[in-house]
Short mmCIF file of C-alpha atoms (C1' of nucleotides) in Angstrom, two decimals:
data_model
loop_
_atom_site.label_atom_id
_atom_site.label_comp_id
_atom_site.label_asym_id
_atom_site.label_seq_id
_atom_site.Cartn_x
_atom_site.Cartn_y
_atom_site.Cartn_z
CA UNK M 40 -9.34 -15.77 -39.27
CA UNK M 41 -9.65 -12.44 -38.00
CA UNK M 42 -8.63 -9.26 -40.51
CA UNK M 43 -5.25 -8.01 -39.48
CA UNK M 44 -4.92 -4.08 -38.59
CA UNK M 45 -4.60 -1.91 -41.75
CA UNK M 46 -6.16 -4.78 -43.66
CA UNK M 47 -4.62 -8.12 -45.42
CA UNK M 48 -5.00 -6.47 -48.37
CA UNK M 49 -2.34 -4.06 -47.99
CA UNK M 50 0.23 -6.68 -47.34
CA UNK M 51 -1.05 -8.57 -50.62
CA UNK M 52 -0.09 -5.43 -52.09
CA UNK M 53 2.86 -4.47 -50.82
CA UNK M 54 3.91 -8.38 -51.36
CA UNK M 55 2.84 -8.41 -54.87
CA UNK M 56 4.88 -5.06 -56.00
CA UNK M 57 7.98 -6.23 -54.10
CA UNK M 58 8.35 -9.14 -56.58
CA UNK M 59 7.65 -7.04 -59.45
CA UNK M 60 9.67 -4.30 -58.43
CA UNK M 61 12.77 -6.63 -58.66
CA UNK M 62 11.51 -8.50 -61.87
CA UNK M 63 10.43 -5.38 -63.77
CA UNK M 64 11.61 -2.43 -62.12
CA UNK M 65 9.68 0.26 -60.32
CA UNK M 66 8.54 2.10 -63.71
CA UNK M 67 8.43 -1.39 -65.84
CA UNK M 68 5.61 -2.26 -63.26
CA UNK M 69 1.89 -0.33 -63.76
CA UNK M 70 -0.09 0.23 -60.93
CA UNK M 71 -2.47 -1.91 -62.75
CA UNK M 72 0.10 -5.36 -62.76
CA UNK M 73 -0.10 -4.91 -59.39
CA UNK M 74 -3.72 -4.80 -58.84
CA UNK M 75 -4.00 -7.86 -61.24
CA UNK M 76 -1.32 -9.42 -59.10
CA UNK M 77 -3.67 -8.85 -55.96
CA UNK M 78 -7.09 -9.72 -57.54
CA UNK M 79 -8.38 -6.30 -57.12
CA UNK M 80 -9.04 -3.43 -59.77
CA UNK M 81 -6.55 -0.46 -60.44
CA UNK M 82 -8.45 2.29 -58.98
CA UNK M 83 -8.89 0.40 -55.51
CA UNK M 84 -4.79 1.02 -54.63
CA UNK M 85 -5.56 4.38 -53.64
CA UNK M 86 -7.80 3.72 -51.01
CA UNK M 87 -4.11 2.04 -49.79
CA UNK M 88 -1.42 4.25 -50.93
CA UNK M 89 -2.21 8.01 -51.77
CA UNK M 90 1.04 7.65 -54.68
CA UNK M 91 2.47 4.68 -56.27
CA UNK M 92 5.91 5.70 -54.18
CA UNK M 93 4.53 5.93 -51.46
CA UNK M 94 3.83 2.16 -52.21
CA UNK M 95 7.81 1.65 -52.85
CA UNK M 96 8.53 2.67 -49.62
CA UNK M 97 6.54 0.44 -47.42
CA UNK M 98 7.90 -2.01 -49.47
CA UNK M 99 11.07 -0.38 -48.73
CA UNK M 100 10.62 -0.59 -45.45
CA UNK M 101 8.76 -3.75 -44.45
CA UNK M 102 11.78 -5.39 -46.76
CA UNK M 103 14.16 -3.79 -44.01
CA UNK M 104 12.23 -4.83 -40.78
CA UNK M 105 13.58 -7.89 -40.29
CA UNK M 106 17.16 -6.95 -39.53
CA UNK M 107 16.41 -3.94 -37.94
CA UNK M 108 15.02 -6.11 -35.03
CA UNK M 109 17.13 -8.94 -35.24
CA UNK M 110 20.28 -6.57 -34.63
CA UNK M 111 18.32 -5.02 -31.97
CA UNK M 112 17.55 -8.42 -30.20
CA UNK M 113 21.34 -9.08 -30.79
CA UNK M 114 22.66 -5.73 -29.69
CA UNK M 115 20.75 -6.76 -25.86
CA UNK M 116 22.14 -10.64 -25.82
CA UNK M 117 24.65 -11.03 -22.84
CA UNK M 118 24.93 -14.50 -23.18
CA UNK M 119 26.79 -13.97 -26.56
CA UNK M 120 30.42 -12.94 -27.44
CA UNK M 121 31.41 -9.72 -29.66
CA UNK M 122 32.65 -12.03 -32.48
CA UNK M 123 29.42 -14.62 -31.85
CA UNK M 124 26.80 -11.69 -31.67
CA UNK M 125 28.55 -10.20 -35.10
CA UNK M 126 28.66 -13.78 -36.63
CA UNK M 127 25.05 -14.27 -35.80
CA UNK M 128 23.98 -11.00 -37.04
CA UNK M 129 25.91 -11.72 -40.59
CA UNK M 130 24.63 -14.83 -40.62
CA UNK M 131 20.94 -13.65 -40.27
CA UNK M 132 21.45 -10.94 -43.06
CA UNK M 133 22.74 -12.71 -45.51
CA UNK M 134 20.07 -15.91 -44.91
CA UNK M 135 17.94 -13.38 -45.08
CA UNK M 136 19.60 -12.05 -48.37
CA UNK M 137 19.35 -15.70 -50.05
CA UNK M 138 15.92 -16.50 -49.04
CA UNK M 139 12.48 -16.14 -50.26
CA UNK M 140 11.24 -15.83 -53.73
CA UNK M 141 12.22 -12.24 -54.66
CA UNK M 142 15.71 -10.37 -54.14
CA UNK M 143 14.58 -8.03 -51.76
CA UNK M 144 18.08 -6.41 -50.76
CA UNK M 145 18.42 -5.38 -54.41
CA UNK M 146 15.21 -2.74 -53.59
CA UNK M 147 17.11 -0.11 -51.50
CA UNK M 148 19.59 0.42 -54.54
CA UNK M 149 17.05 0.57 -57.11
CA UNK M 150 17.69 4.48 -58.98
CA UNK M 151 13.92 5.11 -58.32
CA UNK M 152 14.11 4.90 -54.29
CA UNK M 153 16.27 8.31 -54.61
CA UNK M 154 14.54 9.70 -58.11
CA UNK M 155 11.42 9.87 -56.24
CA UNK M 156 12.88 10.92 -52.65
CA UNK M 157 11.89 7.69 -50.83
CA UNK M 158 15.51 7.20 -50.05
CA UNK M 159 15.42 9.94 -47.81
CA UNK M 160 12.87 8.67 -45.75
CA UNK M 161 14.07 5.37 -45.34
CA UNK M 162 17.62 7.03 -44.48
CA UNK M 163 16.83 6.85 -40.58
CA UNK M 164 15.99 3.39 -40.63
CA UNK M 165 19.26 2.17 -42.68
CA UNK M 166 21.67 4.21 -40.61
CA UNK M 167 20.17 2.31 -37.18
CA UNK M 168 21.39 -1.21 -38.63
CA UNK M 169 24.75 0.28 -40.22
CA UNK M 170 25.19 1.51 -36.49
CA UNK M 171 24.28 -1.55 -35.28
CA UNK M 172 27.08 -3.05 -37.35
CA UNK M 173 29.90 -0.50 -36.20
CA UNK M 174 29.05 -1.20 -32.50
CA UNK M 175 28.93 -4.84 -33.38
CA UNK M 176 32.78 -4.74 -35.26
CA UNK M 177 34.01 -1.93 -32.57
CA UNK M 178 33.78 -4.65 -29.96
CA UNK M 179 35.18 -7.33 -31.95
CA UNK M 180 37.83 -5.35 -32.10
CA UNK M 181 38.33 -4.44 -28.59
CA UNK M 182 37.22 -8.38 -27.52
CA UNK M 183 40.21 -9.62 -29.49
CA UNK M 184 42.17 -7.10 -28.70
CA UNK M 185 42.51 -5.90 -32.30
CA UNK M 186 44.01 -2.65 -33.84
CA UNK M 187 42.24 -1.11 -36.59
CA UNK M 188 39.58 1.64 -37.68
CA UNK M 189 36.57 0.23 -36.65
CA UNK M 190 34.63 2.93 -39.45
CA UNK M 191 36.23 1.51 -41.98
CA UNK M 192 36.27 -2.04 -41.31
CA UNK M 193 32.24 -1.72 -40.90
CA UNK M 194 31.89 0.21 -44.26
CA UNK M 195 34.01 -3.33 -45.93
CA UNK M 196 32.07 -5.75 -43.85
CA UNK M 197 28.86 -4.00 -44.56
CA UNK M 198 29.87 -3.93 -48.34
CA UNK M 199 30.80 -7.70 -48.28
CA UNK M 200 27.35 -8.52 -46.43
CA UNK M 201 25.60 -6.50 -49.16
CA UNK M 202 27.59 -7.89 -52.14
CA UNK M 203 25.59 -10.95 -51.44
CA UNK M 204 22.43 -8.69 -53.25
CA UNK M 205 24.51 -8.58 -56.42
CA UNK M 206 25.79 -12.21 -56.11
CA UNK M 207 22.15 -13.59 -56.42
CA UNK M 208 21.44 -11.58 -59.56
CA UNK M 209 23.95 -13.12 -60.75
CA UNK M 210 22.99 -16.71 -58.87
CA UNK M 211 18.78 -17.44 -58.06
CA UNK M 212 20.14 -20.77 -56.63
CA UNK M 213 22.64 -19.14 -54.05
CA UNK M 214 22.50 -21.36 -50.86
CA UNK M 215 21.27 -19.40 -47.78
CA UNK M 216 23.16 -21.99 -45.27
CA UNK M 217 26.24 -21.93 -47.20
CA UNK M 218 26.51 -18.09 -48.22
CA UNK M 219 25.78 -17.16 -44.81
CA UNK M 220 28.79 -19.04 -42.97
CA UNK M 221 31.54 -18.24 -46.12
CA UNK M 222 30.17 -14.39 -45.76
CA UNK M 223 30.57 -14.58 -41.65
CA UNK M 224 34.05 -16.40 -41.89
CA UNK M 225 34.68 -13.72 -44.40
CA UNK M 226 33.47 -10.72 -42.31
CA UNK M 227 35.89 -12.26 -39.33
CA UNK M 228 39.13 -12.23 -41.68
CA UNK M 229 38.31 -8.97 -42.81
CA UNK M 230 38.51 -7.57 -39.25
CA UNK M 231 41.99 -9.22 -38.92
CA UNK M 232 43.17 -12.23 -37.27
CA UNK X 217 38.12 16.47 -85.59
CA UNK X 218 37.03 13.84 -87.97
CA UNK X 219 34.02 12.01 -87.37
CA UNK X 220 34.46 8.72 -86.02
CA UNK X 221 33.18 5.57 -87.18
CA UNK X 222 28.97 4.82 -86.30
CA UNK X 223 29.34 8.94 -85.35
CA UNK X 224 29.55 10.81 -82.53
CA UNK X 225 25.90 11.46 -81.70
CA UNK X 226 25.51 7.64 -81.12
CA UNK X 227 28.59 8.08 -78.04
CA UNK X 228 26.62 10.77 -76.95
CA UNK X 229 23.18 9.13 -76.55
CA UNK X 230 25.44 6.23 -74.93
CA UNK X 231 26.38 8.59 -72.30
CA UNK X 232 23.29 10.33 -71.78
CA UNK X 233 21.62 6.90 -71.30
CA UNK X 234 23.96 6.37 -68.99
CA UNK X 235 23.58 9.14 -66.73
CA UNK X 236 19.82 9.18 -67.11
CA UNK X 237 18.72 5.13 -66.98
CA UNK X 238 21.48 5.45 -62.74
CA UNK X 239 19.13 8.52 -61.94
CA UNK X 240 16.05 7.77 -63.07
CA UNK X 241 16.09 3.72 -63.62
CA UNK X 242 15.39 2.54 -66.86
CA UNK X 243 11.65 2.19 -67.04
CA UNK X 244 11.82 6.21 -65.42
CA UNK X 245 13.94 8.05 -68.54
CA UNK X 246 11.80 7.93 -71.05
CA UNK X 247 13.17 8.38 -74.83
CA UNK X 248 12.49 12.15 -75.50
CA UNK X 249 14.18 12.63 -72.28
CA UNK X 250 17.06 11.14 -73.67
CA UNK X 251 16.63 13.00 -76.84
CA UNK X 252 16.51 16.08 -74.95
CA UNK X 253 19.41 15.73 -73.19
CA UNK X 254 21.75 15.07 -76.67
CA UNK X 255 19.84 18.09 -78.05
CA UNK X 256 18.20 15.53 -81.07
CA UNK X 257 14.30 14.95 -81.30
CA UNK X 258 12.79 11.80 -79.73
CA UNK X 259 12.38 9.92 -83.23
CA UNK X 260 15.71 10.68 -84.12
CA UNK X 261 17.00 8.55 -81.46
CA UNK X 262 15.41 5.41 -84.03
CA UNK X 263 18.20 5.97 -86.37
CA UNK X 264 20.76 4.91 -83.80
CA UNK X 265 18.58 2.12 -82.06
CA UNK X 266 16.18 -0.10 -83.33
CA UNK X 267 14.33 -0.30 -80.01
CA UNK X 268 14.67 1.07 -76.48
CA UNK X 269 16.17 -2.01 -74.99
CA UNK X 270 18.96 -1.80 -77.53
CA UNK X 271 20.02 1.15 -76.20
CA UNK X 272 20.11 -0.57 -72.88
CA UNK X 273 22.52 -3.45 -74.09
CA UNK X 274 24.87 -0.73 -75.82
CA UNK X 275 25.43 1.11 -71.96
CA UNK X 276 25.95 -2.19 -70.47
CA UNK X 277 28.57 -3.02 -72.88
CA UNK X 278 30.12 0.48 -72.81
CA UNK X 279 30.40 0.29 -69.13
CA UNK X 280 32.14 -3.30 -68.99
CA UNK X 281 34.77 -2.96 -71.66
CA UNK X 282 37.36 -0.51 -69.38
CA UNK X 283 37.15 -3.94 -67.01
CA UNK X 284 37.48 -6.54 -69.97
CA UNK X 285 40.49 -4.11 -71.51
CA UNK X 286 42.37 -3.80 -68.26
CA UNK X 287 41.80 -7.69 -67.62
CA UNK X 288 43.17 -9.27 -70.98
CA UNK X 289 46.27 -6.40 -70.45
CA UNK X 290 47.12 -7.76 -66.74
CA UNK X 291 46.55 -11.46 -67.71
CA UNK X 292 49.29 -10.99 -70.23
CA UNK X 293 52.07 -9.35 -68.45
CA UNK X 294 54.73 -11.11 -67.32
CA UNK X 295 56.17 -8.53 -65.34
CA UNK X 296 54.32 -8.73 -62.11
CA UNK X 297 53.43 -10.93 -59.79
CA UNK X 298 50.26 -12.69 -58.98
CA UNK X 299 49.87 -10.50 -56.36
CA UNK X 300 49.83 -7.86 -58.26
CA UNK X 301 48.42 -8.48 -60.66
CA UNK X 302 45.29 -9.51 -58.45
CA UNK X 303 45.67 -6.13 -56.62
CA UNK X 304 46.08 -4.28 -60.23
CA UNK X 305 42.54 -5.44 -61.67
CA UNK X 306 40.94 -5.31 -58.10
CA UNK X 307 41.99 -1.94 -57.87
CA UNK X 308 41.21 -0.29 -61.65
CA UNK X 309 37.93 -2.14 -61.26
CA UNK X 310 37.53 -0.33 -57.84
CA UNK X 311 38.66 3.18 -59.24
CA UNK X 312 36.52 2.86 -62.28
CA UNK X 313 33.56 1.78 -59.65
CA UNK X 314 34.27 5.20 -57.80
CA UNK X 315 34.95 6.97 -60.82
CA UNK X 316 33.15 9.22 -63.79
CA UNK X 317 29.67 11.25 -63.30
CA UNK X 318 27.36 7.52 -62.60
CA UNK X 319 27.83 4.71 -60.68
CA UNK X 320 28.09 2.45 -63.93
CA UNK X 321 28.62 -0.68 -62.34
CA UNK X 322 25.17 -0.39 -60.95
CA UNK X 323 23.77 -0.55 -64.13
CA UNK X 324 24.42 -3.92 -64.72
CA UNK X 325 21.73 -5.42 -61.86
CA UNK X 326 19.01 -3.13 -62.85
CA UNK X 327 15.56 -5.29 -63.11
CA UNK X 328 14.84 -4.34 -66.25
CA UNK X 329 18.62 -6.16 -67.43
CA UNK X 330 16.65 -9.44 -67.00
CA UNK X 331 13.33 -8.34 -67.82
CA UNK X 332 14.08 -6.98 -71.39
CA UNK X 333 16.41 -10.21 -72.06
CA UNK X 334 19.12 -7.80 -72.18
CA UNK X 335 21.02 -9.85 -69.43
CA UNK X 336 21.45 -12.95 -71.52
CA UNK X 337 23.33 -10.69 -74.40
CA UNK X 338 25.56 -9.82 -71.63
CA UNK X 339 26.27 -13.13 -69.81
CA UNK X 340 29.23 -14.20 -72.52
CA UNK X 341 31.43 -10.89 -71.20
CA UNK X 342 30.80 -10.56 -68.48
CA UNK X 343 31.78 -14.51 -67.58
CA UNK X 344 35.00 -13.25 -69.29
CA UNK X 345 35.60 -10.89 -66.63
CA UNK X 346 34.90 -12.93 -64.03
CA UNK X 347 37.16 -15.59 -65.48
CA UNK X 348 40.01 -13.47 -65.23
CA UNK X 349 39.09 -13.35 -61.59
CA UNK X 350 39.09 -16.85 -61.18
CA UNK X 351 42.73 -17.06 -63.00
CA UNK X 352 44.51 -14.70 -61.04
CA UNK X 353 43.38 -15.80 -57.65
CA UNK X 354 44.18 -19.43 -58.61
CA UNK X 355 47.63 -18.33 -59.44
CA UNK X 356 47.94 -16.28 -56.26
CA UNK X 357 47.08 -19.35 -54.00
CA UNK X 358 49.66 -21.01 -56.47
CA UNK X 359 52.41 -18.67 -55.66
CA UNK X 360 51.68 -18.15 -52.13
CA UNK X 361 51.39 -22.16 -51.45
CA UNK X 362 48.12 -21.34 -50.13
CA UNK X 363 44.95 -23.95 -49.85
CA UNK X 364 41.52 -23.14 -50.41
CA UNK X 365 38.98 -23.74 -52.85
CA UNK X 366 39.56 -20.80 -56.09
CA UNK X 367 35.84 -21.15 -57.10
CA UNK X 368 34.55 -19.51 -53.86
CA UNK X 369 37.26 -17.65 -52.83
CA UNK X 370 36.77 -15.67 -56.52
CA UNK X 371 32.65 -14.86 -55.60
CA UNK X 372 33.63 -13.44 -52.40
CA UNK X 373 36.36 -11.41 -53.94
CA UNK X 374 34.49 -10.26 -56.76
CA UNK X 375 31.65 -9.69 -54.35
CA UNK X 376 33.45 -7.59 -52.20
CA UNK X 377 34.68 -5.92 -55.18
CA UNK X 378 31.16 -5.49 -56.67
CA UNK X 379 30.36 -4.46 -53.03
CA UNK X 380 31.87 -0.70 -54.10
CA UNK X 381 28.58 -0.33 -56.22
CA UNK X 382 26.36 -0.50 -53.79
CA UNK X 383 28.90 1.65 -51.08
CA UNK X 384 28.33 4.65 -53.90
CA UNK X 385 25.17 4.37 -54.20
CA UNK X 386 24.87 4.98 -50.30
CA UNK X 387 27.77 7.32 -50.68
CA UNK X 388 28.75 9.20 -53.73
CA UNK X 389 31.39 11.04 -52.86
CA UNK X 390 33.71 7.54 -52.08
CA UNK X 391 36.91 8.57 -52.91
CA UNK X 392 38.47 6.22 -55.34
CA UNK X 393 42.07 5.80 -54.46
CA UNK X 394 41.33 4.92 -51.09
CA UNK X 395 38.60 3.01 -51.58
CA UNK X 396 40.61 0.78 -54.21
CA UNK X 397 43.63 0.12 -52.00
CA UNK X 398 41.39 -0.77 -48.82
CA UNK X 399 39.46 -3.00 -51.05
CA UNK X 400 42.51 -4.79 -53.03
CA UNK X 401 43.89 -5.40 -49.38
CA UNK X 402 40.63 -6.57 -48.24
CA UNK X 403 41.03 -8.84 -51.24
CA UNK X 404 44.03 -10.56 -50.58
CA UNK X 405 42.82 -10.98 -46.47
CA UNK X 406 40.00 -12.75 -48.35
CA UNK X 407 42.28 -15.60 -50.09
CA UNK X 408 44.14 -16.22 -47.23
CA UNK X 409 47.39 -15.18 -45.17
"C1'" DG F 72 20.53 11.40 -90.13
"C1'" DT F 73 17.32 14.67 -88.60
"C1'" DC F 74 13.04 16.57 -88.83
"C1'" DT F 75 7.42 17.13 -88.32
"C1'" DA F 76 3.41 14.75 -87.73
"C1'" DT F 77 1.07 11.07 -86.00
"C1'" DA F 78 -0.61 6.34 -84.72
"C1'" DT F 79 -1.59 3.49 -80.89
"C1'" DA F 80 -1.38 2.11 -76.52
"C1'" DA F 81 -0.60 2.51 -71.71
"C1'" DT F 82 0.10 5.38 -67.75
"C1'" DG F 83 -1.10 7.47 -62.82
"C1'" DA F 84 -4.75 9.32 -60.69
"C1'" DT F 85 -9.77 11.13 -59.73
"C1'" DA F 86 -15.08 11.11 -59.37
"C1'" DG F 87 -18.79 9.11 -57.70
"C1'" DA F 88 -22.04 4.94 -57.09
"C1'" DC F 89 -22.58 1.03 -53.98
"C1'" DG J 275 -13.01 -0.63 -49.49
"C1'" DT J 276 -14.12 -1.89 -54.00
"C1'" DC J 277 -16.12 -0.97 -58.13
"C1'" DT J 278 -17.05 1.34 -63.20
"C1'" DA J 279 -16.02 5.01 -65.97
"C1'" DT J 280 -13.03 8.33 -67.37
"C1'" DC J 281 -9.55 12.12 -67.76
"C1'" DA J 282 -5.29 14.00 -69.02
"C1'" DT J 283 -0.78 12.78 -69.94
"C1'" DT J 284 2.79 10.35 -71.57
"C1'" DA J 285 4.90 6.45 -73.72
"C1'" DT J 286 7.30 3.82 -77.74
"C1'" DA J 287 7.53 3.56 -82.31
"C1'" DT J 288 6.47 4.55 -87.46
"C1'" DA J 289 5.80 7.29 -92.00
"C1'" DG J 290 7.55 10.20 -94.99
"C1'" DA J 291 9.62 14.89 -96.32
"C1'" DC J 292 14.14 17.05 -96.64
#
DNA sequence: GTCTATATAATGATAGAC
DNA sequence: GTCTATCATTATATAGAC
């Protein structure tokens, strides 16, 4: 095993604070859990991160990642329709939503992202996949021939999508399979038909 | 003015809570800040609240009762129609989302809910919301003839309801009449028809 | 119920050796 | 890049006078 760029250790990091960002909250959680939570002493963060937000958003961010390229990877598919390219790109969101140990959609809305002016900087990066979205529903819409304000319908299927954050708060156990297909069938009716 | 009962300068470190634990996050407003902001000193605050946490459970409560009011009112009128009374709650839970200085219903999925044990004090009313939910859209596939399974149909309702927390958060400035009627018709697309 | 004063602990961040 | 040692600040909560 060769070391990564930027060192393994700063993933360890930014893995460790993720999860205790969403069990404890951003100020419930020292700079010191995380170290523990890494194996490494308090002090040696900041030869990583120059500020412990500064830590929040590359979690912020590297939390994001994965949709931002799947709905660019979808966005270039010709082989797909406008309803199977929207389905797919649900789908992937909310599996994405249900899986892995820690809730990481819950992170963007977390009061400390804007307290400490992270959300700003993470702004340019959200408003590429809610675009992605609105191109995605606009040609739904035109595919099936559909009246209605594509703005609007993206800003509901968007908030349905995202409801799936607050759903496993409520529900650890949500199925990723299951939540993903009821939330795409769901995203489809909204649009009308 | 008479004082009312537990006084007013408990209502008024509710509400300054409030305002502080959406902008801040929990772990971020710490108690002379609160103390500060309802013009007391930081110990006095320990006259109202045994600990910090309490406080906590007392905003979450505050914030769910409008729902859990509104609810029991609509479940007992025999006036409307499933329909509307689905599209009643849906909607006053929609406004109130929209409404007042803080996104309330944010409050609710806050880490530090679940990692001050704070949630499980909470579970018992808000499960009566939520049951209300699951009554009225049972009786609206009832009255429409409609199949479909209630149990599911209610989490993607009341997600897509919920949804509106996270759609302020993004945007504060939602308005809330419109926001309510496109989300109580989204709501009804959802069930069916 | 509010105050002053304070105990006790934990916090984010820096300095400097290795 | 990690460590030890430490600083300055801030935190929650308590004691006791009024």
């Amino acid at each position: 095993m060769d070391q990564p760029p930027g060192s393994a250790t700063r993933q360890r990091i930014v893995d460790a604070a993720t999860v205790l960002f969403l069990t404890r909250g951003y100020g419930g959680t020292s700079t010191r859990d995380i170290a523990a939570a890494v194996g490494i002493k308090q002090p040696s963060l900041y030869a990583h991160f120059a500020v412990k937000s500064d830590l929040l958003l590359e979690v912020l961010l590297h939390a994001l990642r994965p949709s931002l390229e799947e709905s660019a990877r979808l966005q270039a598919d010709p082989t797909l329709s406008a309803v199977e390219r929207l389905s797919a790109l649900v789908s992937f969101d909310v599996r994405l939503l249900c899986s892995g140990a820690a809730n990481r959609g819950l992170l963007a809305y977390l009061p400390e992202v804007r307290a400490t002016g992270v959300a700003a900087q993470l702004a340019s990066h959200q408003k590429v996949l809610h675009d992605a979205y609105r191109v995605l529903v606009a040609e739904v819409l035109a595919e099936r021939r559909l009246d209605g304000d594509a703005d609007r319908l993206t800003t509901s299927v968007f908030a349905l999508v995202e409801g799936t954050v607050l759903r496993r708060v409520v529900d650890p156990e949500l199925d990723p399979d299951a939540t993903a297909a009821e939330v795409a069938a769901g995203a489809l009716r909204l649009i009308g038909g």
